Coordinates of C-alpha atoms in Angstrom, one line a residue:
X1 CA 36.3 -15.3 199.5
X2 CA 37.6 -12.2 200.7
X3 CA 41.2 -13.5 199.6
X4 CA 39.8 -14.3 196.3
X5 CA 38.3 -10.5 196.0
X6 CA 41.7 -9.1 197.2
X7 CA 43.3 -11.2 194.5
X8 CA 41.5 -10.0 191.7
X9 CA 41.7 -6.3 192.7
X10 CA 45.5 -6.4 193.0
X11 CA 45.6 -8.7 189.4
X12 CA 43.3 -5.6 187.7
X13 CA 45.1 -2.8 189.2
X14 CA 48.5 -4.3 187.8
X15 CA 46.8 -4.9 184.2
X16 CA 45.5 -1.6 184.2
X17 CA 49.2 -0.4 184.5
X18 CA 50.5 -3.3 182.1
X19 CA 48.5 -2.0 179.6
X20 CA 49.4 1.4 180.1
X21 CA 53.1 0.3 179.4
X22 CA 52.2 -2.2 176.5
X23 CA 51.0 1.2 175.3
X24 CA 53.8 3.8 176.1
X25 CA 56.1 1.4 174.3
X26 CA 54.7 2.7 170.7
X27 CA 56.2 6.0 171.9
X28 CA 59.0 4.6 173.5
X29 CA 60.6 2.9 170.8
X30 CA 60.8 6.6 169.3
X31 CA 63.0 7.5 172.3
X32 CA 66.9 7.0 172.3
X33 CA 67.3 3.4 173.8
X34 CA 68.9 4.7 177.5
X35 CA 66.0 6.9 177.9
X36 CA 63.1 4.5 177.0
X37 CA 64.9 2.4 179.1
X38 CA 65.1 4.2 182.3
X39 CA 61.2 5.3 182.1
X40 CA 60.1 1.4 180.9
X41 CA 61.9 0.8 184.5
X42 CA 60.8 3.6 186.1
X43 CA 57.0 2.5 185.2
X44 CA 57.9 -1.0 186.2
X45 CA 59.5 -0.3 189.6
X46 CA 55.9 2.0 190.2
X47 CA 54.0 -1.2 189.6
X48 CA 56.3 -3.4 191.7
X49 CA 55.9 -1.3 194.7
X50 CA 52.3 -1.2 194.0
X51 CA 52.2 -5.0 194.4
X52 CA 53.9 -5.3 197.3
X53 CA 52.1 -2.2 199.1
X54 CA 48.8 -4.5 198.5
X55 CA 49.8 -7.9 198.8
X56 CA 47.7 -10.8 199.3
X57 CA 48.3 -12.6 202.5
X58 CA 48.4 -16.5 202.3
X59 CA 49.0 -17.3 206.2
X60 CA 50.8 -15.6 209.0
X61 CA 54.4 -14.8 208.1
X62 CA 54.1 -15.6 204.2
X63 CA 52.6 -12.5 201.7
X64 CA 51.9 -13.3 197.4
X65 CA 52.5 -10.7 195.3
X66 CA 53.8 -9.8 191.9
X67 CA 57.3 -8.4 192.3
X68 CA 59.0 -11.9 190.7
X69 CA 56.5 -11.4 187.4
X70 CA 57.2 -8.0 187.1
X71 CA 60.9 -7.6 187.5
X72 CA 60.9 -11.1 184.5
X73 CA 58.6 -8.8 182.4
X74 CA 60.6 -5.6 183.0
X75 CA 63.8 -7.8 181.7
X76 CA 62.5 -9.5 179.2
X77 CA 60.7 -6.7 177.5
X78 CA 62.9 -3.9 178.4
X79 CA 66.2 -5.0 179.1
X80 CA 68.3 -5.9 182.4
X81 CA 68.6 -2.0 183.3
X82 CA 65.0 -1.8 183.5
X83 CA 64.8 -5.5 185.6
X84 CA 67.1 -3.8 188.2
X85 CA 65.0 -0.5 188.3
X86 CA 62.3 -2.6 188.8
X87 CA 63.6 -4.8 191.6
X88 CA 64.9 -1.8 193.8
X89 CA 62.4 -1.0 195.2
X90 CA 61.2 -4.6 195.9
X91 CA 64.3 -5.1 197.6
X92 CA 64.1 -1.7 199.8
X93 CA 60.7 -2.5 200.9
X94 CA 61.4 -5.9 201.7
X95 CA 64.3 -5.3 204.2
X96 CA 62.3 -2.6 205.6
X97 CA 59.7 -5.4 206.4
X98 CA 62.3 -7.3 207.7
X99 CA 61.5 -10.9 209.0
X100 CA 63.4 -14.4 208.3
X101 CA 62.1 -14.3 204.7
X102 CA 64.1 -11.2 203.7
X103 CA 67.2 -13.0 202.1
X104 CA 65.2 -15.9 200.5
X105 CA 63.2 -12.5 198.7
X106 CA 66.2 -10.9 197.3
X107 CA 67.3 -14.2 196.0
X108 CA 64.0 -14.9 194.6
X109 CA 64.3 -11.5 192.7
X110 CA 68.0 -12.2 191.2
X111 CA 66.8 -15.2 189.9
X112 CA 63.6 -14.1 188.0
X113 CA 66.2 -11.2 186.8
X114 CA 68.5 -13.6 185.3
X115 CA 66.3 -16.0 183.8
X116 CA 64.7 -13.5 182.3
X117 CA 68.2 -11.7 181.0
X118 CA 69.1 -15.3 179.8
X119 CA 65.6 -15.8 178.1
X120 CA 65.9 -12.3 176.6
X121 CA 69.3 -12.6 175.5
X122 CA 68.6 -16.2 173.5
X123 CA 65.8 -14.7 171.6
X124 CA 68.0 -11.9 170.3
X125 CA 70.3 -14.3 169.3
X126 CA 67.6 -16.7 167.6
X127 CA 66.2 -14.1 165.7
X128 CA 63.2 -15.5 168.1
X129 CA 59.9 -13.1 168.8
X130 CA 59.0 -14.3 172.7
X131 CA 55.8 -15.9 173.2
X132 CA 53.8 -17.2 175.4
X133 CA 55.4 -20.6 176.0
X134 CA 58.7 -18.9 176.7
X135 CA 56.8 -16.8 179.3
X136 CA 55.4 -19.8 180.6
X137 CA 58.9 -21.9 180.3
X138 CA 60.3 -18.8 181.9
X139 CA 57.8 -18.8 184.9
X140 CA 58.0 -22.7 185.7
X141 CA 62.1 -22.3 185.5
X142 CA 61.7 -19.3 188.0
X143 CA 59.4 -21.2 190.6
X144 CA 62.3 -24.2 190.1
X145 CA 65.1 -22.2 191.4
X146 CA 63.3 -20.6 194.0
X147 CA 63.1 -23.9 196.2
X148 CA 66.6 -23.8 197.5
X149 CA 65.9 -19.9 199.0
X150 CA 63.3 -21.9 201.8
X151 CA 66.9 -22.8 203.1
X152 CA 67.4 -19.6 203.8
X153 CA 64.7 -19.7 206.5
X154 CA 66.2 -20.4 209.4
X155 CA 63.1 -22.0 211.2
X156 CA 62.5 -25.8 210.2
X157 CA 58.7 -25.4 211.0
X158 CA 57.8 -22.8 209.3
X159 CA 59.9 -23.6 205.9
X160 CA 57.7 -27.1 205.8
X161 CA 54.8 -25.2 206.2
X162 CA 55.7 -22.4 203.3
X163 CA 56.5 -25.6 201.4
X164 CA 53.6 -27.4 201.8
X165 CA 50.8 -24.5 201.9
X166 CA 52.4 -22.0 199.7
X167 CA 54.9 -23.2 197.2
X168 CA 52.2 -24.3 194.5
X169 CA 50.3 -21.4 194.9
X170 CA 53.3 -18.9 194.6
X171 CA 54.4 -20.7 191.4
X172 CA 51.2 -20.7 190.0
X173 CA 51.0 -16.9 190.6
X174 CA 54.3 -16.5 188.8
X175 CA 53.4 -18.7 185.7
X176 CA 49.9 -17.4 185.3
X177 CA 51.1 -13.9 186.3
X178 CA 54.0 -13.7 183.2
X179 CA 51.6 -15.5 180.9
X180 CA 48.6 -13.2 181.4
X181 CA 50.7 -9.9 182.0
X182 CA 53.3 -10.8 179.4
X183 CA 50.1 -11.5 177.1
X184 CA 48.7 -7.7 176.9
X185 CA 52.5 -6.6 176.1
X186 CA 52.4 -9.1 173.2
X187 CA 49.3 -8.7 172.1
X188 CA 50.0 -4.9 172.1
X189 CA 53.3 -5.4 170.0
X190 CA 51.7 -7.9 167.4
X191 CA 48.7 -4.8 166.9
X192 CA 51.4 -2.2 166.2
X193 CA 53.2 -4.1 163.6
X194 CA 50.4 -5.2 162.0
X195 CA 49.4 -1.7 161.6
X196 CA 52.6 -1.2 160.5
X197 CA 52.8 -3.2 157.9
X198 CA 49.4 -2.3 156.5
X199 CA 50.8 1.4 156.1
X200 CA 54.0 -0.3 154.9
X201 CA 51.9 -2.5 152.1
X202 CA 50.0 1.1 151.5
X203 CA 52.9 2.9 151.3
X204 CA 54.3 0.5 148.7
X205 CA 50.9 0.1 146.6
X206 CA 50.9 4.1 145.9
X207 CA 54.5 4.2 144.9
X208 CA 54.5 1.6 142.5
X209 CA 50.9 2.8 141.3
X210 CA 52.9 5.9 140.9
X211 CA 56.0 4.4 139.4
X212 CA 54.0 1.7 137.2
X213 CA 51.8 5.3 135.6
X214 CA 55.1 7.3 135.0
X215 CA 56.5 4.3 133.5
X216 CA 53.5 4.3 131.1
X217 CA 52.6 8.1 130.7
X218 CA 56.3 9.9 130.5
X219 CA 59.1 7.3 129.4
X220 CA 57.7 4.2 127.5
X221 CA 55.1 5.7 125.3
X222 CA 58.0 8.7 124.3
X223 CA 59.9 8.8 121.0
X224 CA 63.2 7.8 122.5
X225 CA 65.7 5.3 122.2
X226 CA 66.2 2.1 124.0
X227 CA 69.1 3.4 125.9
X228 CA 66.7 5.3 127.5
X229 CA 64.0 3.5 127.9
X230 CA 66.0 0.9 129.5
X231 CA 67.1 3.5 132.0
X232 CA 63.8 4.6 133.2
X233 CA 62.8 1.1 133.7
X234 CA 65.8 0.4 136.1
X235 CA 65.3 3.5 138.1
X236 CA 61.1 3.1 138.2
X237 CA 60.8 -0.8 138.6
X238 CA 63.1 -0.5 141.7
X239 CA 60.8 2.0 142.6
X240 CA 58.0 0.4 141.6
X241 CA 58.4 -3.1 143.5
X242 CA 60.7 -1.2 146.8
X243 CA 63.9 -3.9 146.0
X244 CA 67.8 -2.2 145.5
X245 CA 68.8 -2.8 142.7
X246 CA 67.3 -3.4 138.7
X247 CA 69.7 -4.2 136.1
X248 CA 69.5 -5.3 132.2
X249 CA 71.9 -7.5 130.9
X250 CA 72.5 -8.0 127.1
X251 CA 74.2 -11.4 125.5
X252 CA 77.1 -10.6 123.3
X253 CA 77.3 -11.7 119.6
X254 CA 79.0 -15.0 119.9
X255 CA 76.7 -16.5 122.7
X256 CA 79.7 -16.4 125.5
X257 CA 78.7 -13.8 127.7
X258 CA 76.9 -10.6 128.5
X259 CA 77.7 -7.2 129.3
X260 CA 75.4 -5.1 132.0
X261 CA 73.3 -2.1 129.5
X262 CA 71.9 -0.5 132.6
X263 CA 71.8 -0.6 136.2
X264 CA 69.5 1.4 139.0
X265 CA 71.3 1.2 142.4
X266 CA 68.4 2.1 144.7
X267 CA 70.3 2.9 147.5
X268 CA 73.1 4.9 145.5
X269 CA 70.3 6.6 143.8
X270 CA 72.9 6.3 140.6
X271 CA 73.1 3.9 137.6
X272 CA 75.7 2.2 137.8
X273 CA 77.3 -0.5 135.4
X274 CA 79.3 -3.8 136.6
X275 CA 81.9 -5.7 134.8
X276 CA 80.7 -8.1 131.8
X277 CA 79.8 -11.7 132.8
X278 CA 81.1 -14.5 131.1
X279 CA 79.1 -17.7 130.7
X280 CA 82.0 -20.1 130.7
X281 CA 82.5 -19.2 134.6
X282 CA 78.8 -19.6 135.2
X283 CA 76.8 -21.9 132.4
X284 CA 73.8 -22.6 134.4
X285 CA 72.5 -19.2 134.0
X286 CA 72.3 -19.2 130.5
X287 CA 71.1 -22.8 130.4
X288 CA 67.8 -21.9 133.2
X289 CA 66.9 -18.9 130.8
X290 CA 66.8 -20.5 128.0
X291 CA 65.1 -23.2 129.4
X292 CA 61.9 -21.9 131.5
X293 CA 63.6 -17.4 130.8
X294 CA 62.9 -16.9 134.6
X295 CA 64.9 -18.1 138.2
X296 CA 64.6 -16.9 141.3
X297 CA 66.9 -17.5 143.9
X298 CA 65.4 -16.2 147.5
X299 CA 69.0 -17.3 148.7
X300 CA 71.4 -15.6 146.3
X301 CA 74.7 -16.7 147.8
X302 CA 74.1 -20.2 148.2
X303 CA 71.8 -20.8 144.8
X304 CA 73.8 -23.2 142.5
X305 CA 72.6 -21.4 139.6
X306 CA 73.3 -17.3 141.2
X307 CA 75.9 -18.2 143.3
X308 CA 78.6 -17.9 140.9
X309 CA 77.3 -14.6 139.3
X310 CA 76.9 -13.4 142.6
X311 CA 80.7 -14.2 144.3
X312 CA 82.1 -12.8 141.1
X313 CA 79.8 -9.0 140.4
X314 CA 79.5 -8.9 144.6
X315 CA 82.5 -10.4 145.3
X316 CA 82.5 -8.5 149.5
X317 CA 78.5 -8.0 149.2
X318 CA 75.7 -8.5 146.9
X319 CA 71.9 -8.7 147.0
X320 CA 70.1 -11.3 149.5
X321 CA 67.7 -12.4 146.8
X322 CA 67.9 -12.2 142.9
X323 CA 65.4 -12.5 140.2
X324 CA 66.7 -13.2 136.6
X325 CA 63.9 -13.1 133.7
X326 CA 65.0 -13.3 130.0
X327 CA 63.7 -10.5 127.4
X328 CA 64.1 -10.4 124.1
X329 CA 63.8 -7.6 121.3
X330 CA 60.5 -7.0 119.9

């Protein structure tokens, strides 16, 4: 029972400081990347040496704590730099306490680090958020490739009895341990970019309420041309639904092309015309308008319909998504 109480205390003492870091990281990510790094290791290394100063001891000669979980989570959520900030200390204190276990510890804590490099490094490469399943994949892989350091342990008696007593219970604590820990961090990251996006979507909503009234009150209802009319939609619809570029396109006389009347580059802040388009090098576009007057294409590049205005206006770089809806005078 007492073991069970000791448990819990350590496991609320290092989610108290989890949280404080799922927390610190909102200001963190405001920091230049070396120096959010070094204090996300710094808190990480304070929280391994925590663990280990009150660890939970399973039988004579065998100690659980945390150090595997938290050196994972300080690499996976704050990069390898911070995984080896964290692990110091780990390391120091455990040759300090010496004991046939020493080498079979420092192995145990360059693996976690480079499963947890290898996990973090796939998920930036896949685009990937991490979960809990990869925390939990992570954590099974870990306890895996920790079997082979009981040969470090140079007594055959007490290996079978670390093997047999305290294996499951270590790996447990190192799936369960990533899973819940890792879970705060998560949890905290998913809040902040919800809250994000809410000011994002508010943000948004009062410009083109903004946009959509100027539209109405100072260039449409006006006594001016078309020319200019034209001109202040580009520049305010862009505005008005956040995209980069807003162009109108006008069909010549004899039906074979069109020429570009105006165009808003957003992120030129200019108007800016293109060379004409001619329909004989891309006939499905004229063919979709008249047909249903609106396309979209989410993937520009690849659409069979945009793709050929698109490799021949942006021949090096164009827009991700288009949008082409037909207008006609009057």
């Amino acid at each position: 029972m007492s073991a069970l109480i000791s448990l819990c205390q350590n496991a609320a003492l290092l989610a108290i400081g989890i949280l404080v870091y799922s927390f610190a990281r909102a200001s963190l990510d405001r920091w230049p990347t070396p120096i959010a790094t070094l204090c996300s290791g710094a808190i990480f290394a304070v929280l391994t040496l925590l663990s280990m100063l009150a660890p939970l001891a399973v039988f004579p000669g065998f100690i659980l704590d945390a150090r595997n979980t938290l050196v994972a989570l300080a690499t996976v959520f704050a990069g390898p730099l911070a995984g080896v900030m964290a692990a110091l200390p780990a390391v120091v204190h455990r040759l300090e306490i010496g004991g046939p276990g020493a080498p079979g510890a420092i192995y145990s804590l360059a693996v976690s680090m480079l499963l947890a490099w290898g996990l973090r490094h796939w998920a930036a490469r896949r685009g990937v958020s991490i979960g809990i399943g990869h925390l939990a994949s992570l954590g099974g892989a870990i306890s895996l490739l920790l079997l082979p350091s009981l040969f470090l342990i140079d007594d055959p008696e007490r290996r079978a009895a670390i093997f047999e007593t305290a294996m499951l219970p270590f790996a447990l604590s190192i799936v369960l341990g990533l899973c819940c820990f890792g879970m705060l961090i998560i949890m905290a990251d998913r809040r902040r970019a919800l809250q994000r996006e809410i000011a994002q979507r508010d943000h948004t909503l009062r410009r083109s309420q903004a946009a959509m009234t100027r539209i109405l009150q100072d260039e449409l209802l006006t006594e001016r041309s078309l020319a200019a009319q034209l001109r202040a939609i580009t520049r305010q619809g862009a505005d008005a639904l956040a995209i980069d570029l807003v162009s109108v396109w006008q069909y010549d006389d004899a039906g074979l092309g069109s020429q570009c009347v105006e165009r808003w580059d957003a992120g030129a802040r200019a108007h800016q015309r293109v060379s004409d388009a001619r329909f004989d090098e891309m006939p499905d576009i004229r063919q979709a308008l008249s047909q249903k007057l609106v396309h979209r294409a989410i993937d520009a590049r690849n659409d069979p319909i945009a793709g050929p205005y698109v490799a021949k206006i942006y021949p090096d770089a164009g827009p991700v998504s288009i949008l082409y809806a037909a207008i006609r005078h009057a």
